[in-house]
Amino acid sequence: MTENVYRIDLVAADQQQPADGWWGSVTQMGPDEALLDARDLGASRGDGIFETFGTMEGRVHALDAHLARLGRSAHSLDLPEPNVEQLDAVVRRAAQEIDAPGQASIKLVLTRGVEGTGIPTGWMVVSAISAETFASQRRDGIDVVVLERGYPSDVAERAPWLLAGAKTLSYAVNMAALREAKRQGADEALFVSTDGYALEAPTSNLVVKLDGEFVTTPPVNGILAGTTQGDLFELLEGWGERTAYRLLTIDEVRSADAAWLLSSVRLAAPLRSLDGQPLEVDVELTARINDALLGR
């Protein structure tokens, strides 16, 4: 795998671009160079945030939406406000530096840093993605099981300290859910709230087609606002389709005309089964969606 790792010297949100440009704040790390202090709170407590950008031929998808979400996550965790101009510039440049054609991903991580220093830590990992990596899931679909999330759909309003809707480094629960899905013979998990509503998958958003309308769960319900889902809705509206944000029951997902999980790198993966029940897969529409998302 072609991969580049960079350390970012983060600056204050209001700092202006230096004379030599923002790329001067980035250092490419060698494979044997230490990047992270063992005392960093991102490693010891998951006290940090991240974004994963998809790219195609050096173009970064949904860059503004990703950086806006990063800012919201930083605010939720009381982290220093990111310098959006700096991060915009270095992510764009990193996408150009990858020595591989086609698709790639950029994982941008910001942590609180070493306790007591007040200096945040930042880095990027840029990875090339083979065209075959997600081809079968985009084409043939994925098997999904429903797993309880353990909280109600309005948890973000009732308990903001749980950080529902923030993209934090604390992904142990999400990874455990994916492992449980694998144990049940599925590819993915779909979280359901205690009051019976479909939420999201561990690393992706749910979109369903119901009676000619494309629907997703609103981000105010503790859902991470989906950047790829947002771009998909813009595309669909441009094609003359109807879109909506509202709560969805699991029964509605089961009876949908089609359903997808949307993420920045895999893009649109259609659900072919839910808890073992076969679902309709719209092969032609899915191909059109993924072609459009790759071509953004």
PDB file of C-alpha atoms in Angstrom, residues 4-276:
ATOM      1  CA  ASN A   4       2.317   8.967   3.499  1.00  0.00           C
ATOM      2  CA  VAL A   5       2.351  10.090   7.135  1.00  0.00           C
ATOM      3  CA  TYR A   6       2.654  13.757   8.126  1.00  0.00           C
ATOM      4  CA  ARG A   7       2.943  15.637  11.414  1.00  0.00           C
ATOM      5  CA  ILE A   8       1.142  18.991  11.471  1.00  0.00           C
ATOM      6  CA  ASP A   9       2.304  21.877  13.651  1.00  0.00           C
ATOM      7  CA  LEU A  10      -1.126  23.257  14.510  1.00  0.00           C
ATOM      8  CA  VAL A  11      -1.564  27.013  14.885  1.00  0.00           C
ATOM      9  CA  ALA A  12      -4.205  29.255  16.450  1.00  0.00           C
ATOM     10  CA  ALA A  13      -7.462  29.671  14.570  1.00  0.00           C
ATOM     11  CA  ASP A  14      -6.790  33.345  13.806  1.00  0.00           C
ATOM     12  CA  GLN A  15      -3.150  32.999  12.702  1.00  0.00           C
ATOM     13  CA  GLN A  16      -2.469  34.199   9.175  1.00  0.00           C
ATOM     14  CA  GLN A  17      -0.706  32.168   6.512  1.00  0.00           C
ATOM     15  CA  PRO A  18       3.090  32.491   6.768  1.00  0.00           C
ATOM     16  CA  ALA A  19       5.145  33.776   3.864  1.00  0.00           C
ATOM     17  CA  ASP A  20       6.259  30.280   2.846  1.00  0.00           C
ATOM     18  CA  GLY A  21       2.703  28.922   2.876  1.00  0.00           C
ATOM     19  CA  TRP A  22       0.935  26.415   5.111  1.00  0.00           C
ATOM     20  CA  TRP A  23       2.823  23.380   3.814  1.00  0.00           C
ATOM     21  CA  GLY A  24       5.783  24.573   5.863  1.00  0.00           C
ATOM     22  CA  SER A  25       3.828  23.562   8.979  1.00  0.00           C
ATOM     23  CA  VAL A  26       3.847  19.931   7.805  1.00  0.00           C
ATOM     24  CA  THR A  27       6.645  17.388   8.260  1.00  0.00           C
ATOM     25  CA  GLN A  28       6.619  14.075   6.406  1.00  0.00           C
ATOM     26  CA  MET A  29       7.492  11.246   8.767  1.00  0.00           C
ATOM     27  CA  GLY A  30       9.644   8.273   7.872  1.00  0.00           C
ATOM     28  CA  PRO A  31       8.414   4.728   8.559  1.00  0.00           C
ATOM     29  CA  ASP A  32      10.691   4.417  11.614  1.00  0.00           C
ATOM     30  CA  GLU A  33      10.190   7.909  13.038  1.00  0.00           C
ATOM     31  CA  ALA A  34       8.180   8.431  16.227  1.00  0.00           C
ATOM     32  CA  LEU A  35       5.091  10.566  15.687  1.00  0.00           C
ATOM     33  CA  LEU A  36       3.195  10.490  18.978  1.00  0.00           C
ATOM     34  CA  ASP A  37       4.251  11.116  22.581  1.00  0.00           C
ATOM     35  CA  ALA A  38       3.221   8.160  24.747  1.00  0.00           C
ATOM     36  CA  ARG A  39       1.609  10.644  27.152  1.00  0.00           C
ATOM     37  CA  ASP A  40      -0.640  12.132  24.462  1.00  0.00           C
ATOM     38  CA  LEU A  41      -4.262  12.176  25.626  1.00  0.00           C
ATOM     39  CA  GLY A  42      -5.410  11.070  22.198  1.00  0.00           C
ATOM     40  CA  ALA A  43      -3.673   7.738  22.766  1.00  0.00           C
ATOM     41  CA  SER A  44      -4.329   7.290  26.482  1.00  0.00           C
ATOM     42  CA  ARG A  45      -7.921   8.557  26.666  1.00  0.00           C
ATOM     43  CA  GLY A  46      -9.215   8.877  23.122  1.00  0.00           C
ATOM     44  CA  ASP A  47      -9.359  12.617  23.792  1.00  0.00           C
ATOM     45  CA  GLY A  48      -9.348  13.904  20.244  1.00  0.00           C
ATOM     46  CA  ILE A  49     -11.215  14.143  16.972  1.00  0.00           C
ATOM     47  CA  PHE A  50     -10.678  13.085  13.386  1.00  0.00           C
ATOM     48  CA  GLU A  51     -11.995  13.269   9.840  1.00  0.00           C
ATOM     49  CA  THR A  52     -11.462  10.857   6.962  1.00  0.00           C
ATOM     50  CA  PHE A  53     -11.526  12.501   3.548  1.00  0.00           C
ATOM     51  CA  GLY A  54     -12.042  10.582   0.345  1.00  0.00           C
ATOM     52  CA  THR A  55     -10.081  11.734  -2.698  1.00  0.00           C
ATOM     53  CA  MET A  56     -10.115  10.903  -6.395  1.00  0.00           C
ATOM     54  CA  GLU A  57      -7.214  11.787  -8.695  1.00  0.00           C
ATOM     55  CA  GLY A  58      -6.048  14.388  -6.176  1.00  0.00           C
ATOM     56  CA  ARG A  59      -9.494  15.985  -5.673  1.00  0.00           C
ATOM     57  CA  VAL A  60     -10.700  16.058  -2.064  1.00  0.00           C
ATOM     58  CA  HIS A  61     -14.391  15.249  -1.688  1.00  0.00           C
ATOM     59  CA  ALA A  62     -16.610  17.368   0.589  1.00  0.00           C
ATOM     60  CA  LEU A  63     -13.633  19.239   2.034  1.00  0.00           C
ATOM     61  CA  ASP A  64     -15.648  22.176   3.378  1.00  0.00           C
ATOM     62  CA  ALA A  65     -18.223  19.882   4.997  1.00  0.00           C
ATOM     63  CA  HIS A  66     -15.518  17.758   6.624  1.00  0.00           C
ATOM     64  CA  LEU A  67     -13.723  20.790   8.056  1.00  0.00           C
ATOM     65  CA  ALA A  68     -16.994  22.277   9.304  1.00  0.00           C
ATOM     66  CA  ARG A  69     -17.774  19.000  11.076  1.00  0.00           C
ATOM     67  CA  LEU A  70     -14.246  18.941  12.516  1.00  0.00           C
ATOM     68  CA  GLY A  71     -14.876  22.394  13.947  1.00  0.00           C
ATOM     69  CA  ARG A  72     -18.144  21.266  15.533  1.00  0.00           C
ATOM     70  CA  SER A  73     -16.432  18.222  17.027  1.00  0.00           C
ATOM     71  CA  ALA A  74     -13.659  20.413  18.444  1.00  0.00           C
ATOM     72  CA  HIS A  75     -16.272  22.677  20.018  1.00  0.00           C
ATOM     73  CA  SER A  76     -18.092  19.696  21.562  1.00  0.00           C
ATOM     74  CA  LEU A  77     -14.847  18.483  23.179  1.00  0.00           C
ATOM     75  CA  ASP A  78     -13.670  21.981  24.213  1.00  0.00           C
ATOM     76  CA  LEU A  79     -10.589  21.545  22.031  1.00  0.00           C
ATOM     77  CA  PRO A  80      -8.813  24.577  20.546  1.00  0.00           C
ATOM     78  CA  GLU A  81     -10.622  25.891  17.491  1.00  0.00           C
ATOM     79  CA  PRO A  82      -8.857  24.562  14.368  1.00  0.00           C
ATOM     80  CA  ASN A  83      -7.323  26.943  11.851  1.00  0.00           C
ATOM     81  CA  VAL A  84      -9.531  26.044   8.901  1.00  0.00           C
ATOM     82  CA  GLU A  85      -7.335  27.850   6.372  1.00  0.00           C
ATOM     83  CA  GLN A  86      -4.290  25.855   7.484  1.00  0.00           C
ATOM     84  CA  LEU A  87      -6.062  22.492   7.434  1.00  0.00           C
ATOM     85  CA  ASP A  88      -7.761  23.206   4.109  1.00  0.00           C
ATOM     86  CA  ALA A  89      -4.389  23.952   2.518  1.00  0.00           C
ATOM     87  CA  VAL A  90      -2.484  20.988   3.949  1.00  0.00           C
ATOM     88  CA  VAL A  91      -5.221  18.452   3.162  1.00  0.00           C
ATOM     89  CA  ARG A  92      -5.390  19.678  -0.443  1.00  0.00           C
ATOM     90  CA  ARG A  93      -1.609  19.459  -0.780  1.00  0.00           C
ATOM     91  CA  ALA A  94      -1.462  16.002   0.830  1.00  0.00           C
ATOM     92  CA  ALA A  95      -3.994  14.747  -1.714  1.00  0.00           C
ATOM     93  CA  GLN A  96      -1.672  15.890  -4.495  1.00  0.00           C
ATOM     94  CA  GLU A  97       1.399  14.270  -2.936  1.00  0.00           C
ATOM     95  CA  ILE A  98       0.165  10.664  -2.941  1.00  0.00           C
ATOM     96  CA  ASP A  99       2.079   8.721  -5.589  1.00  0.00           C
ATOM     97  CA  ALA A 100      -0.776   6.551  -6.845  1.00  0.00           C
ATOM     98  CA  PRO A 101      -3.627   6.976  -9.340  1.00  0.00           C
ATOM     99  CA  GLY A 102      -7.321   6.803  -8.526  1.00  0.00           C
ATOM    100  CA  GLN A 103      -8.867   6.868  -5.084  1.00  0.00           C
ATOM    101  CA  ALA A 104      -7.177   7.602  -1.743  1.00  0.00           C
ATOM    102  CA  SER A 105      -8.116   8.457   1.819  1.00  0.00           C
ATOM    103  CA  ILE A 106      -6.740  11.115   4.153  1.00  0.00           C
ATOM    104  CA  LYS A 107      -7.219  10.632   7.884  1.00  0.00           C
ATOM    105  CA  LEU A 108      -6.713  13.890   9.763  1.00  0.00           C
ATOM    106  CA  VAL A 109      -6.363  13.591  13.552  1.00  0.00           C
ATOM    107  CA  LEU A 110      -6.316  16.334  16.198  1.00  0.00           C
ATOM    108  CA  THR A 111      -5.811  15.519  19.899  1.00  0.00           C
ATOM    109  CA  ARG A 112      -5.608  17.504  23.121  1.00  0.00           C
ATOM    110  CA  GLY A 113      -1.909  16.679  23.236  1.00  0.00           C
ATOM    111  CA  VAL A 114       0.152  15.911  26.317  1.00  0.00           C
ATOM    112  CA  GLU A 115      -1.758  16.725  29.504  1.00  0.00           C
ATOM    113  CA  GLY A 116      -0.866  20.074  30.992  1.00  0.00           C
ATOM    114  CA  THR A 117       0.914  21.491  27.942  1.00  0.00           C
ATOM    115  CA  GLY A 118      -2.076  23.066  26.220  1.00  0.00           C
ATOM    116  CA  ILE A 119      -0.483  22.172  22.871  1.00  0.00           C
ATOM    117  CA  PRO A 120      -2.693  20.061  20.585  1.00  0.00           C
ATOM    118  CA  THR A 121      -1.262  17.337  18.379  1.00  0.00           C
ATOM    119  CA  GLY A 122      -2.081  16.904  14.706  1.00  0.00           C
ATOM    120  CA  TRP A 123      -1.223  14.439  11.976  1.00  0.00           C
ATOM    121  CA  MET A 124      -2.417  13.019   8.663  1.00  0.00           C
ATOM    122  CA  VAL A 125      -2.199   9.556   7.130  1.00  0.00           C
ATOM    123  CA  VAL A 126      -2.729   9.417   3.368  1.00  0.00           C
ATOM    124  CA  SER A 127      -3.412   5.974   1.896  1.00  0.00           C
ATOM    125  CA  ALA A 128      -3.942   4.870  -1.689  1.00  0.00           C
ATOM    126  CA  ILE A 129      -7.011   2.680  -2.279  1.00  0.00           C
ATOM    127  CA  SER A 130      -7.144  -0.055  -4.878  1.00  0.00           C
ATOM    128  CA  ALA A 131     -10.092   0.088  -7.273  1.00  0.00           C
ATOM    129  CA  GLU A 132     -11.001  -3.449  -6.173  1.00  0.00           C
ATOM    130  CA  THR A 133     -11.139  -2.675  -2.439  1.00  0.00           C
ATOM    131  CA  PHE A 134     -14.834  -1.778  -2.287  1.00  0.00           C
ATOM    132  CA  ALA A 135     -15.964  -2.796  -5.776  1.00  0.00           C
ATOM    133  CA  SER A 136     -17.905  -5.886  -4.708  1.00  0.00           C
ATOM    134  CA  GLN A 137     -19.691  -4.165  -1.806  1.00  0.00           C
ATOM    135  CA  ARG A 138     -20.702  -1.248  -4.009  1.00  0.00           C
ATOM    136  CA  ARG A 139     -21.926  -3.612  -6.721  1.00  0.00           C
ATOM    137  CA  ASP A 140     -23.354  -6.612  -4.851  1.00  0.00           C
ATOM    138  CA  GLY A 141     -24.340  -5.019  -1.552  1.00  0.00           C
ATOM    139  CA  ILE A 142     -23.749  -5.816   2.110  1.00  0.00           C
ATOM    140  CA  ASP A 143     -25.446  -7.909   4.786  1.00  0.00           C
ATOM    141  CA  VAL A 144     -26.418  -5.878   7.851  1.00  0.00           C
ATOM    142  CA  VAL A 145     -27.628  -6.767  11.346  1.00  0.00           C
ATOM    143  CA  VAL A 146     -29.475  -4.486  13.759  1.00  0.00           C
ATOM    144  CA  LEU A 147     -27.709  -3.835  17.083  1.00  0.00           C
ATOM    145  CA  GLU A 148     -28.933  -1.818  20.050  1.00  0.00           C
ATOM    146  CA  ARG A 149     -27.109   1.471  20.630  1.00  0.00           C
ATOM    147  CA  GLY A 150     -28.296   1.649  24.225  1.00  0.00           C
ATOM    148  CA  TYR A 151     -29.716   5.162  24.253  1.00  0.00           C
ATOM    149  CA  PRO A 152     -32.840   6.980  22.973  1.00  0.00           C
ATOM    150  CA  SER A 153     -32.982   8.954  19.740  1.00  0.00           C
ATOM    151  CA  ASP A 154     -32.994  12.310  21.594  1.00  0.00           C
ATOM    152  CA  VAL A 155     -29.850  11.593  23.619  1.00  0.00           C
ATOM    153  CA  ALA A 156     -27.884  14.450  22.012  1.00  0.00           C
ATOM    154  CA  GLU A 157     -30.309  16.995  23.475  1.00  0.00           C
ATOM    155  CA  ARG A 158     -30.733  15.282  26.846  1.00  0.00           C
ATOM    156  CA  ALA A 159     -27.087  14.381  27.487  1.00  0.00           C
ATOM    157  CA  PRO A 160     -24.679  16.460  25.350  1.00  0.00           C
ATOM    158  CA  TRP A 161     -21.718  15.253  27.451  1.00  0.00           C
ATOM    159  CA  LEU A 162     -22.068  11.844  25.764  1.00  0.00           C
ATOM    160  CA  LEU A 163     -20.771  13.580  22.601  1.00  0.00           C
ATOM    161  CA  ALA A 164     -23.311  11.902  20.320  1.00  0.00           C
ATOM    162  CA  GLY A 165     -22.780  13.435  16.897  1.00  0.00           C
ATOM    163  CA  ALA A 166     -19.118  14.350  17.492  1.00  0.00           C
ATOM    164  CA  LYS A 167     -16.451  12.462  15.539  1.00  0.00           C
ATOM    165  CA  THR A 168     -14.159  11.532  18.414  1.00  0.00           C
ATOM    166  CA  LEU A 169     -11.250   9.108  18.601  1.00  0.00           C
ATOM    167  CA  SER A 170     -13.238   6.961  21.065  1.00  0.00           C
ATOM    168  CA  TYR A 171     -14.315   4.357  18.507  1.00  0.00           C
ATOM    169  CA  ALA A 172     -14.017   1.232  20.667  1.00  0.00           C
ATOM    170  CA  VAL A 173     -17.812   0.764  20.758  1.00  0.00           C
ATOM    171  CA  ASN A 174     -18.070   1.196  16.995  1.00  0.00           C
ATOM    172  CA  MET A 175     -15.350  -1.370  16.372  1.00  0.00           C
ATOM    173  CA  ALA A 176     -16.937  -3.789  18.849  1.00  0.00           C
ATOM    174  CA  ALA A 177     -20.224  -3.455  16.956  1.00  0.00           C
ATOM    175  CA  LEU A 178     -18.509  -4.316  13.679  1.00  0.00           C
ATOM    176  CA  ARG A 179     -16.910  -7.372  15.274  1.00  0.00           C
ATOM    177  CA  GLU A 180     -20.304  -8.464  16.595  1.00  0.00           C
ATOM    178  CA  ALA A 181     -21.768  -8.057  13.111  1.00  0.00           C
ATOM    179  CA  LYS A 182     -19.006 -10.296  11.752  1.00  0.00           C
ATOM    180  CA  ARG A 183     -19.734 -12.874  14.465  1.00  0.00           C
ATOM    181  CA  GLN A 184     -23.331 -12.913  13.262  1.00  0.00           C
ATOM    182  CA  GLY A 185     -22.206 -13.513   9.680  1.00  0.00           C
ATOM    183  CA  ALA A 186     -22.864  -9.974   8.455  1.00  0.00           C
ATOM    184  CA  ASP A 187     -20.709  -7.230   6.969  1.00  0.00           C
ATOM    185  CA  GLU A 188     -22.082  -4.263   8.908  1.00  0.00           C
ATOM    186  CA  ALA A 189     -24.180  -3.210  11.885  1.00  0.00           C
ATOM    187  CA  LEU A 190     -27.059  -0.737  11.996  1.00  0.00           C
ATOM    188  CA  PHE A 191     -27.627   0.883  15.375  1.00  0.00           C
ATOM    189  CA  VAL A 192     -31.183   1.189  16.707  1.00  0.00           C
ATOM    190  CA  SER A 193     -32.229   3.511  19.544  1.00  0.00           C
ATOM    191  CA  THR A 194     -34.021   2.308  22.668  1.00  0.00           C
ATOM    192  CA  ASP A 195     -37.205   3.938  21.336  1.00  0.00           C
ATOM    193  CA  GLY A 196     -37.022   1.896  18.145  1.00  0.00           C
ATOM    194  CA  TYR A 197     -35.516   4.211  15.527  1.00  0.00           C
ATOM    195  CA  ALA A 198     -32.758   3.428  13.053  1.00  0.00           C
ATOM    196  CA  LEU A 199     -29.728   5.596  13.778  1.00  0.00           C
ATOM    197  CA  GLU A 200     -26.526   4.985  11.803  1.00  0.00           C
ATOM    198  CA  ALA A 201     -23.865   2.357  11.221  1.00  0.00           C
ATOM    199  CA  PRO A 202     -20.547   2.388  13.125  1.00  0.00           C
ATOM    200  CA  THR A 203     -18.755   4.254  10.320  1.00  0.00           C
ATOM    201  CA  SER A 204     -21.504   5.273   7.900  1.00  0.00           C
ATOM    202  CA  ASN A 205     -24.915   6.911   7.480  1.00  0.00           C
ATOM    203  CA  LEU A 206     -28.162   5.249   6.458  1.00  0.00           C
ATOM    204  CA  VAL A 207     -30.200   6.414   3.452  1.00  0.00           C
ATOM    205  CA  VAL A 208     -33.384   4.641   2.364  1.00  0.00           C
ATOM    206  CA  LYS A 209     -35.707   5.080  -0.596  1.00  0.00           C
ATOM    207  CA  LEU A 210     -39.348   4.975   0.512  1.00  0.00           C
ATOM    208  CA  ASP A 211     -42.243   5.642  -1.857  1.00  0.00           C
ATOM    209  CA  GLY A 212     -40.009   7.602  -4.215  1.00  0.00           C
ATOM    210  CA  GLU A 213     -38.422   9.720  -1.462  1.00  0.00           C
ATOM    211  CA  PHE A 214     -34.842   9.408  -0.175  1.00  0.00           C
ATOM    212  CA  VAL A 215     -34.758   9.640   3.627  1.00  0.00           C
ATOM    213  CA  THR A 216     -32.031   9.773   6.283  1.00  0.00           C
ATOM    214  CA  THR A 217     -32.083  10.222  10.051  1.00  0.00           C
ATOM    215  CA  PRO A 218     -31.570  13.888  11.027  1.00  0.00           C
ATOM    216  CA  PRO A 219     -28.209  14.679  12.667  1.00  0.00           C
ATOM    217  CA  VAL A 220     -29.970  16.385  15.584  1.00  0.00           C
ATOM    218  CA  ASN A 221     -30.813  12.898  16.855  1.00  0.00           C
ATOM    219  CA  GLY A 222     -27.237  12.104  17.893  1.00  0.00           C
ATOM    220  CA  ILE A 223     -26.268  11.116  14.366  1.00  0.00           C
ATOM    221  CA  LEU A 224     -22.940  12.169  12.925  1.00  0.00           C
ATOM    222  CA  ALA A 225     -23.766  14.578  10.099  1.00  0.00           C
ATOM    223  CA  GLY A 226     -22.777  12.662   6.971  1.00  0.00           C
ATOM    224  CA  THR A 227     -20.606  14.489   4.441  1.00  0.00           C
ATOM    225  CA  THR A 228     -21.138  11.881   1.705  1.00  0.00           C
ATOM    226  CA  GLN A 229     -24.837  11.676   2.538  1.00  0.00           C
ATOM    227  CA  GLY A 230     -25.033  15.463   2.206  1.00  0.00           C
ATOM    228  CA  ASP A 231     -23.401  15.367  -1.219  1.00  0.00           C
ATOM    229  CA  LEU A 232     -25.708  12.509  -2.248  1.00  0.00           C
ATOM    230  CA  PHE A 233     -28.791  14.541  -1.356  1.00  0.00           C
ATOM    231  CA  GLU A 234     -27.482  17.449  -3.448  1.00  0.00           C
ATOM    232  CA  LEU A 235     -26.980  15.076  -6.374  1.00  0.00           C
ATOM    233  CA  LEU A 236     -30.425  13.526  -5.957  1.00  0.00           C
ATOM    234  CA  GLU A 237     -32.121  16.911  -5.781  1.00  0.00           C
ATOM    235  CA  GLY A 238     -30.280  17.897  -8.962  1.00  0.00           C
ATOM    236  CA  TRP A 239     -31.717  14.788 -10.593  1.00  0.00           C
ATOM    237  CA  GLY A 240     -35.223  15.869  -9.594  1.00  0.00           C
ATOM    238  CA  GLU A 241     -35.581  13.432  -6.676  1.00  0.00           C
ATOM    239  CA  ARG A 242     -37.200  14.210  -3.308  1.00  0.00           C
ATOM    240  CA  THR A 243     -35.125  14.051  -0.110  1.00  0.00           C
ATOM    241  CA  ALA A 244     -36.057  14.269   3.565  1.00  0.00           C
ATOM    242  CA  TYR A 245     -34.601  14.135   7.076  1.00  0.00           C
ATOM    243  CA  ARG A 246     -36.771  12.314   9.603  1.00  0.00           C
ATOM    244  CA  LEU A 247     -36.745   9.461  12.076  1.00  0.00           C
ATOM    245  CA  LEU A 248     -37.017   5.992  10.520  1.00  0.00           C
ATOM    246  CA  THR A 249     -38.247   2.833  12.187  1.00  0.00           C
ATOM    247  CA  ILE A 250     -36.521  -0.472  11.555  1.00  0.00           C
ATOM    248  CA  ASP A 251     -39.722  -1.732   9.896  1.00  0.00           C
ATOM    249  CA  GLU A 252     -39.494   1.150   7.414  1.00  0.00           C
ATOM    250  CA  VAL A 253     -35.934   0.147   6.581  1.00  0.00           C
ATOM    251  CA  ARG A 254     -37.059  -3.448   6.042  1.00  0.00           C
ATOM    252  CA  SER A 255     -39.828  -2.345   3.665  1.00  0.00           C
ATOM    253  CA  ALA A 256     -37.769   0.243   1.759  1.00  0.00           C
ATOM    254  CA  ASP A 257     -37.527   0.215  -2.029  1.00  0.00           C
ATOM    255  CA  ALA A 258     -33.747   0.386  -1.533  1.00  0.00           C
ATOM    256  CA  ALA A 259     -31.298   1.267   1.249  1.00  0.00           C
ATOM    257  CA  TRP A 260     -27.624   2.229   1.409  1.00  0.00           C
ATOM    258  CA  LEU A 261     -24.871   2.911   3.919  1.00  0.00           C
ATOM    259  CA  LEU A 262     -22.894   6.019   2.930  1.00  0.00           C
ATOM    260  CA  SER A 263     -19.296   6.776   3.917  1.00  0.00           C
ATOM    261  CA  SER A 264     -16.445   8.909   2.619  1.00  0.00           C
ATOM    262  CA  VAL A 265     -14.266   6.143   1.182  1.00  0.00           C
ATOM    263  CA  ARG A 266     -16.542   3.175   0.464  1.00  0.00           C
ATOM    264  CA  LEU A 267     -19.232   5.605  -0.769  1.00  0.00           C
ATOM    265  CA  ALA A 268     -22.679   3.980  -1.321  1.00  0.00           C
ATOM    266  CA  ALA A 269     -23.011   0.324  -0.318  1.00  0.00           C
ATOM    267  CA  PRO A 270     -26.531  -1.068  -0.850  1.00  0.00           C
ATOM    268  CA  LEU A 271     -28.127  -3.227   1.837  1.00  0.00           C
ATOM    269  CA  ARG A 272     -28.943  -6.655   0.413  1.00  0.00           C
ATOM    270  CA  SER A 273     -30.194  -8.068   3.713  1.00  0.00           C
ATOM    271  CA  LEU A 274     -31.186  -6.873   7.179  1.00  0.00           C
ATOM    272  CA  ASP A 275     -31.099  -9.459   9.970  1.00  0.00           C
ATOM    273  CA  GLY A 276     -31.148 -12.136   7.282  1.00  0.00           C
TER     274      GLY A 276
END
